[in-house]
């Protein structure tokens, strides 16, 4: 939300860039729990930023995030399980996306699918920042949403991933399209 505030140090940089540079699209992601814990502030920030983005001539996209892993100590504040927190986040993103008629990149939905199906390389040790597989899922979901081109992840994945994880990653990215 602070990036929507022109008085904030980082918000001022965002405002300056959107007024001085041209972009084709801008992807907005909120801090992990804010779309649940302070939905009004989140929605207000999205409205302000989308106005600036559209004035720039760019197309805004929302990057819907994921729930905390079950080991995260603050997960119970936002839901009884990872999937429940992600569904609450998804609903908050969907509400503002519908209001503003903007697309949502369902990264959280894809990550939840992978997590609930046993993929292990999703979270950093803090149990909420993305690890390598989650970052790949995010990149593929966003790319496919913006460009409308399906990507087979096999050609872009680290060789260390098992065949099962490659298949699961592809399935998770496909699952994100089921809005």
PDB file of C-alpha atoms in Angstrom:
ATOM      1  CA  UNK A   1       0.000   0.000   0.000  1.00  0.00           C
ATOM      2  CA  UNK A   2       2.891   2.371   0.660  1.00  0.00           C
ATOM      3  CA  UNK A   3       3.834   2.344  -3.032  1.00  0.00           C
ATOM      4  CA  UNK A   4       0.531   4.064  -3.820  1.00  0.00           C
ATOM      5  CA  UNK A   5       1.455   6.931  -1.485  1.00  0.00           C
ATOM      6  CA  UNK A   6       3.355   9.660  -3.358  1.00  0.00           C
ATOM      7  CA  UNK A   7       4.630  10.929   0.033  1.00  0.00           C
ATOM      8  CA  UNK A   8       6.348   7.618   0.833  1.00  0.00           C
ATOM      9  CA  UNK A   9       9.997   7.296  -0.259  1.00  0.00           C
ATOM     10  CA  UNK A  10       9.286   4.276  -2.462  1.00  0.00           C
ATOM     11  CA  UNK A  11       5.849   5.478  -3.490  1.00  0.00           C
ATOM     12  CA  UNK A  12       7.438   8.678  -4.787  1.00  0.00           C
ATOM     13  CA  UNK A  13       9.769   6.570  -6.962  1.00  0.00           C
ATOM     14  CA  UNK A  14       6.817   4.582  -8.344  1.00  0.00           C
ATOM     15  CA  UNK A  15       4.864   7.765  -9.105  1.00  0.00           C
ATOM     16  CA  UNK A  16       7.919   9.343 -10.757  1.00  0.00           C
ATOM     17  CA  UNK A  17       8.584   6.274 -12.932  1.00  0.00           C
ATOM     18  CA  UNK A  18       4.971   5.993 -14.026  1.00  0.00           C
ATOM     19  CA  UNK A  19       5.002   9.661 -15.036  1.00  0.00           C
ATOM     20  CA  UNK A  20       8.399   9.660 -16.774  1.00  0.00           C
ATOM     21  CA  UNK A  21       8.736   6.217 -18.397  1.00  0.00           C
ATOM     22  CA  UNK A  22       6.402   4.268 -20.693  1.00  0.00           C
ATOM     23  CA  UNK A  23       5.352   0.717 -19.808  1.00  0.00           C
ATOM     24  CA  UNK A  24       3.308  -1.891 -21.654  1.00  0.00           C
ATOM     25  CA  UNK A  25       2.057  -3.474 -18.432  1.00  0.00           C
ATOM     26  CA  UNK A  26       2.603  -3.233 -14.684  1.00  0.00           C
ATOM     27  CA  UNK A  27       2.130  -6.133 -12.280  1.00  0.00           C
ATOM     28  CA  UNK A  28       0.990  -5.242  -8.745  1.00  0.00           C
ATOM     29  CA  UNK A  29       1.609  -7.486  -5.735  1.00  0.00           C
ATOM     30  CA  UNK A  30       0.731  -6.573  -2.160  1.00  0.00           C
ATOM     31  CA  UNK A  31       2.637  -7.536   0.988  1.00  0.00           C
ATOM     32  CA  UNK A  32       1.733 -11.061   2.094  1.00  0.00           C
ATOM     33  CA  UNK A  33      -1.283 -10.725   4.401  1.00  0.00           C
ATOM     34  CA  UNK A  34      -2.463  -7.148   3.737  1.00  0.00           C
ATOM     35  CA  UNK A  35      -5.231  -8.124   1.273  1.00  0.00           C
ATOM     36  CA  UNK A  36      -6.809  -9.987   4.224  1.00  0.00           C
ATOM     37  CA  UNK A  37      -5.716  -7.970   7.260  1.00  0.00           C
ATOM     38  CA  UNK A  38      -6.311  -4.518   5.745  1.00  0.00           C
ATOM     39  CA  UNK A  39      -8.466  -5.091   2.699  1.00  0.00           C
ATOM     40  CA  UNK A  40      -9.731  -1.484   2.523  1.00  0.00           C
ATOM     41  CA  UNK A  41      -6.186  -0.110   2.375  1.00  0.00           C
ATOM     42  CA  UNK A  42      -5.182  -2.732  -0.204  1.00  0.00           C
ATOM     43  CA  UNK A  43      -8.162  -1.978  -2.442  1.00  0.00           C
ATOM     44  CA  UNK A  44      -7.579   1.774  -2.113  1.00  0.00           C
ATOM     45  CA  UNK A  45      -3.922   1.378  -3.093  1.00  0.00           C
ATOM     46  CA  UNK A  46      -4.829  -0.741  -6.116  1.00  0.00           C
ATOM     47  CA  UNK A  47      -7.329   1.907  -7.244  1.00  0.00           C
ATOM     48  CA  UNK A  48      -4.719   4.687  -6.943  1.00  0.00           C
ATOM     49  CA  UNK A  49      -1.971   2.707  -8.661  1.00  0.00           C
ATOM     50  CA  UNK A  50      -4.261   1.505 -11.463  1.00  0.00           C
ATOM     51  CA  UNK A  51      -5.232   5.096 -12.163  1.00  0.00           C
ATOM     52  CA  UNK A  52      -1.541   6.013 -12.533  1.00  0.00           C
ATOM     53  CA  UNK A  53      -0.812   2.905 -14.595  1.00  0.00           C
ATOM     54  CA  UNK A  54      -3.679   3.621 -16.989  1.00  0.00           C
ATOM     55  CA  UNK A  55      -2.612   7.281 -17.296  1.00  0.00           C
ATOM     56  CA  UNK A  56       0.787   5.892 -18.310  1.00  0.00           C
ATOM     57  CA  UNK A  57      -0.885   3.893 -21.087  1.00  0.00           C
ATOM     58  CA  UNK A  58       0.077   0.573 -19.521  1.00  0.00           C
ATOM     59  CA  UNK A  59      -2.180  -2.329 -18.630  1.00  0.00           C
ATOM     60  CA  UNK A  60      -2.340  -3.280 -14.930  1.00  0.00           C
ATOM     61  CA  UNK A  61      -2.278  -6.874 -13.704  1.00  0.00           C
ATOM     62  CA  UNK A  62      -2.662  -8.160 -10.166  1.00  0.00           C
ATOM     63  CA  UNK A  63      -0.327 -10.826  -8.786  1.00  0.00           C
ATOM     64  CA  UNK A  64      -2.431 -12.830  -6.312  1.00  0.00           C
ATOM     65  CA  UNK A  65      -0.155 -14.315  -3.679  1.00  0.00           C
ATOM     66  CA  UNK A  66      -0.129 -17.496  -1.577  1.00  0.00           C
ATOM     67  CA  UNK A  67      -0.783 -18.509   1.997  1.00  0.00           C
ATOM     68  CA  UNK A  68       1.932 -19.161   4.524  1.00  0.00           C
ATOM     69  CA  UNK A  69       3.266 -22.713   4.864  1.00  0.00           C
ATOM     70  CA  UNK A  70       1.804 -24.700   7.769  1.00  0.00           C
ATOM     71  CA  UNK A  71       5.006 -24.143   9.792  1.00  0.00           C
ATOM     72  CA  UNK A  72       4.673 -20.343   9.762  1.00  0.00           C
ATOM     73  CA  UNK A  73       3.761 -19.129  13.267  1.00  0.00           C
ATOM     74  CA  UNK A  74       1.348 -16.439  11.987  1.00  0.00           C
ATOM     75  CA  UNK A  75      -0.692 -18.713   9.708  1.00  0.00           C
ATOM     76  CA  UNK A  76      -3.469 -19.138  12.337  1.00  0.00           C
ATOM     77  CA  UNK A  77      -4.117 -15.370  12.181  1.00  0.00           C
ATOM     78  CA  UNK A  78      -5.255 -15.706   8.555  1.00  0.00           C
ATOM     79  CA  UNK A  79      -6.728 -19.172   8.318  1.00  0.00           C
ATOM     80  CA  UNK A  80      -6.502 -22.690   9.695  1.00  0.00           C
ATOM     81  CA  UNK A  81      -4.382 -23.890   6.771  1.00  0.00           C
ATOM     82  CA  UNK A  82      -2.323 -22.667   3.823  1.00  0.00           C
ATOM     83  CA  UNK A  83      -5.135 -23.225   1.341  1.00  0.00           C
ATOM     84  CA  UNK A  84      -7.634 -21.295   3.436  1.00  0.00           C
ATOM     85  CA  UNK A  85      -5.323 -18.278   3.709  1.00  0.00           C
ATOM     86  CA  UNK A  86      -4.701 -18.381  -0.044  1.00  0.00           C
ATOM     87  CA  UNK A  87      -8.447 -18.545  -0.795  1.00  0.00           C
ATOM     88  CA  UNK A  88      -9.005 -15.454   1.377  1.00  0.00           C
ATOM     89  CA  UNK A  89      -6.212 -13.655  -0.454  1.00  0.00           C
ATOM     90  CA  UNK A  90      -7.634 -14.740  -3.816  1.00  0.00           C
ATOM     91  CA  UNK A  91     -11.074 -13.404  -2.872  1.00  0.00           C
ATOM     92  CA  UNK A  92      -9.636 -10.008  -1.907  1.00  0.00           C
ATOM     93  CA  UNK A  93      -7.712  -9.772  -5.182  1.00  0.00           C
ATOM     94  CA  UNK A  94     -10.793 -10.904  -7.120  1.00  0.00           C
ATOM     95  CA  UNK A  95     -13.017  -8.253  -5.530  1.00  0.00           C
ATOM     96  CA  UNK A  96     -10.825  -5.340  -6.577  1.00  0.00           C
ATOM     97  CA  UNK A  97     -10.032  -6.917  -9.948  1.00  0.00           C
ATOM     98  CA  UNK A  98     -13.742  -7.195 -10.719  1.00  0.00           C
ATOM     99  CA  UNK A  99     -14.392  -3.630  -9.609  1.00  0.00           C
ATOM    100  CA  UNK A 100     -11.626  -2.285 -11.867  1.00  0.00           C
ATOM    101  CA  UNK A 101     -11.974  -4.867 -14.677  1.00  0.00           C
ATOM    102  CA  UNK A 102      -8.334  -5.910 -14.500  1.00  0.00           C
ATOM    103  CA  UNK A 103      -6.815  -9.381 -14.872  1.00  0.00           C
ATOM    104  CA  UNK A 104      -5.381 -11.411 -12.007  1.00  0.00           C
ATOM    105  CA  UNK A 105      -2.341 -13.679 -12.268  1.00  0.00           C
ATOM    106  CA  UNK A 106      -3.346 -16.540  -9.958  1.00  0.00           C
ATOM    107  CA  UNK A 107       0.114 -17.348  -8.613  1.00  0.00           C
ATOM    108  CA  UNK A 108      -1.246 -18.190  -5.160  1.00  0.00           C
ATOM    109  CA  UNK A 109      -3.763 -20.645  -6.603  1.00  0.00           C
ATOM    110  CA  UNK A 110      -0.979 -22.419  -8.514  1.00  0.00           C
ATOM    111  CA  UNK A 111       1.303 -22.472  -5.486  1.00  0.00           C
ATOM    112  CA  UNK A 112      -1.419 -23.850  -3.252  1.00  0.00           C
ATOM    113  CA  UNK A 113      -2.061 -26.634  -5.753  1.00  0.00           C
ATOM    114  CA  UNK A 114       1.643 -27.530  -5.791  1.00  0.00           C
ATOM    115  CA  UNK A 115       1.916 -27.306  -1.994  1.00  0.00           C
ATOM    116  CA  UNK A 116      -1.170 -29.441  -1.354  1.00  0.00           C
ATOM    117  CA  UNK A 117       0.203 -32.030  -3.780  1.00  0.00           C
ATOM    118  CA  UNK A 118       3.541 -32.349  -1.975  1.00  0.00           C
ATOM    119  CA  UNK A 119       5.985 -30.093  -3.838  1.00  0.00           C
ATOM    120  CA  UNK A 120       8.753 -29.268  -1.387  1.00  0.00           C
ATOM    121  CA  UNK A 121      10.852 -26.564  -3.077  1.00  0.00           C
ATOM    122  CA  UNK A 122       8.222 -23.814  -2.692  1.00  0.00           C
ATOM    123  CA  UNK A 123       9.119 -21.867   0.458  1.00  0.00           C
ATOM    124  CA  UNK A 124      12.299 -20.377   1.851  1.00  0.00           C
ATOM    125  CA  UNK A 125      13.085 -21.383   5.477  1.00  0.00           C
ATOM    126  CA  UNK A 126      10.896 -18.483   6.721  1.00  0.00           C
ATOM    127  CA  UNK A 127       7.846 -20.416   5.377  1.00  0.00           C
ATOM    128  CA  UNK A 128       6.410 -17.569   3.312  1.00  0.00           C
ATOM    129  CA  UNK A 129       8.956 -16.191   0.821  1.00  0.00           C
ATOM    130  CA  UNK A 130       9.144 -18.143  -2.443  1.00  0.00           C
ATOM    131  CA  UNK A 131      11.918 -20.602  -3.137  1.00  0.00           C
ATOM    132  CA  UNK A 132      13.018 -21.704  -6.617  1.00  0.00           C
ATOM    133  CA  UNK A 133       9.904 -23.700  -7.584  1.00  0.00           C
ATOM    134  CA  UNK A 134       7.510 -20.999  -6.394  1.00  0.00           C
ATOM    135  CA  UNK A 135       9.469 -18.372  -8.311  1.00  0.00           C
ATOM    136  CA  UNK A 136       9.236 -20.495 -11.451  1.00  0.00           C
ATOM    137  CA  UNK A 137       5.504 -20.976 -10.916  1.00  0.00           C
ATOM    138  CA  UNK A 138       5.078 -17.210 -10.503  1.00  0.00           C
ATOM    139  CA  UNK A 139       7.058 -16.433 -13.649  1.00  0.00           C
ATOM    140  CA  UNK A 140       5.136 -18.952 -15.745  1.00  0.00           C
ATOM    141  CA  UNK A 141       1.689 -17.949 -14.451  1.00  0.00           C
ATOM    142  CA  UNK A 142       2.406 -14.266 -15.060  1.00  0.00           C
ATOM    143  CA  UNK A 143       3.927 -14.873 -18.498  1.00  0.00           C
ATOM    144  CA  UNK A 144       0.995 -17.007 -19.619  1.00  0.00           C
ATOM    145  CA  UNK A 145      -1.551 -14.489 -18.294  1.00  0.00           C
ATOM    146  CA  UNK A 146       0.049 -11.483 -19.954  1.00  0.00           C
ATOM    147  CA  UNK A 147       1.027 -13.033 -23.269  1.00  0.00           C
ATOM    148  CA  UNK A 148      -1.586 -15.789 -23.595  1.00  0.00           C
ATOM    149  CA  UNK A 149       1.089 -18.303 -24.552  1.00  0.00           C
ATOM    150  CA  UNK A 150       1.292 -21.680 -22.811  1.00  0.00           C
ATOM    151  CA  UNK A 151       4.774 -22.635 -21.730  1.00  0.00           C
ATOM    152  CA  UNK A 152       6.009 -26.146 -21.029  1.00  0.00           C
ATOM    153  CA  UNK A 153       8.148 -25.618 -17.970  1.00  0.00           C
ATOM    154  CA  UNK A 154      10.410 -28.560 -18.739  1.00  0.00           C
ATOM    155  CA  UNK A 155      12.749 -26.468 -20.877  1.00  0.00           C
ATOM    156  CA  UNK A 156      13.251 -23.749 -18.267  1.00  0.00           C
ATOM    157  CA  UNK A 157      13.615 -25.744 -15.055  1.00  0.00           C
ATOM    158  CA  UNK A 158      16.739 -26.624 -13.101  1.00  0.00           C
ATOM    159  CA  UNK A 159      18.014 -30.112 -13.875  1.00  0.00           C
ATOM    160  CA  UNK A 160      17.889 -30.930 -10.172  1.00  0.00           C
ATOM    161  CA  UNK A 161      14.077 -31.127 -10.200  1.00  0.00           C
ATOM    162  CA  UNK A 162      12.583 -34.589 -10.283  1.00  0.00           C
ATOM    163  CA  UNK A 163      10.227 -35.675 -13.060  1.00  0.00           C
ATOM    164  CA  UNK A 164       7.442 -35.616 -10.477  1.00  0.00           C
ATOM    165  CA  UNK A 165       8.182 -31.981  -9.564  1.00  0.00           C
ATOM    166  CA  UNK A 166       8.346 -30.968 -13.242  1.00  0.00           C
ATOM    167  CA  UNK A 167       4.945 -32.572 -13.845  1.00  0.00           C
ATOM    168  CA  UNK A 168       3.545 -31.015 -10.689  1.00  0.00           C
ATOM    169  CA  UNK A 169       4.863 -27.584 -11.632  1.00  0.00           C
ATOM    170  CA  UNK A 170       3.222 -27.813 -15.072  1.00  0.00           C
ATOM    171  CA  UNK A 171      -0.032 -29.002 -13.474  1.00  0.00           C
ATOM    172  CA  UNK A 172       0.052 -26.147 -10.954  1.00  0.00           C
ATOM    173  CA  UNK A 173       0.482 -23.553 -13.692  1.00  0.00           C
ATOM    174  CA  UNK A 174      -2.433 -25.096 -15.607  1.00  0.00           C
ATOM    175  CA  UNK A 175      -4.517 -25.158 -12.435  1.00  0.00           C
ATOM    176  CA  UNK A 176      -4.027 -21.392 -12.017  1.00  0.00           C
ATOM    177  CA  UNK A 177      -6.088 -20.858 -15.183  1.00  0.00           C
ATOM    178  CA  UNK A 178      -9.174 -22.372 -13.538  1.00  0.00           C
ATOM    179  CA  UNK A 179     -10.578 -19.127 -12.225  1.00  0.00           C
TER     180      UNK A 179
END
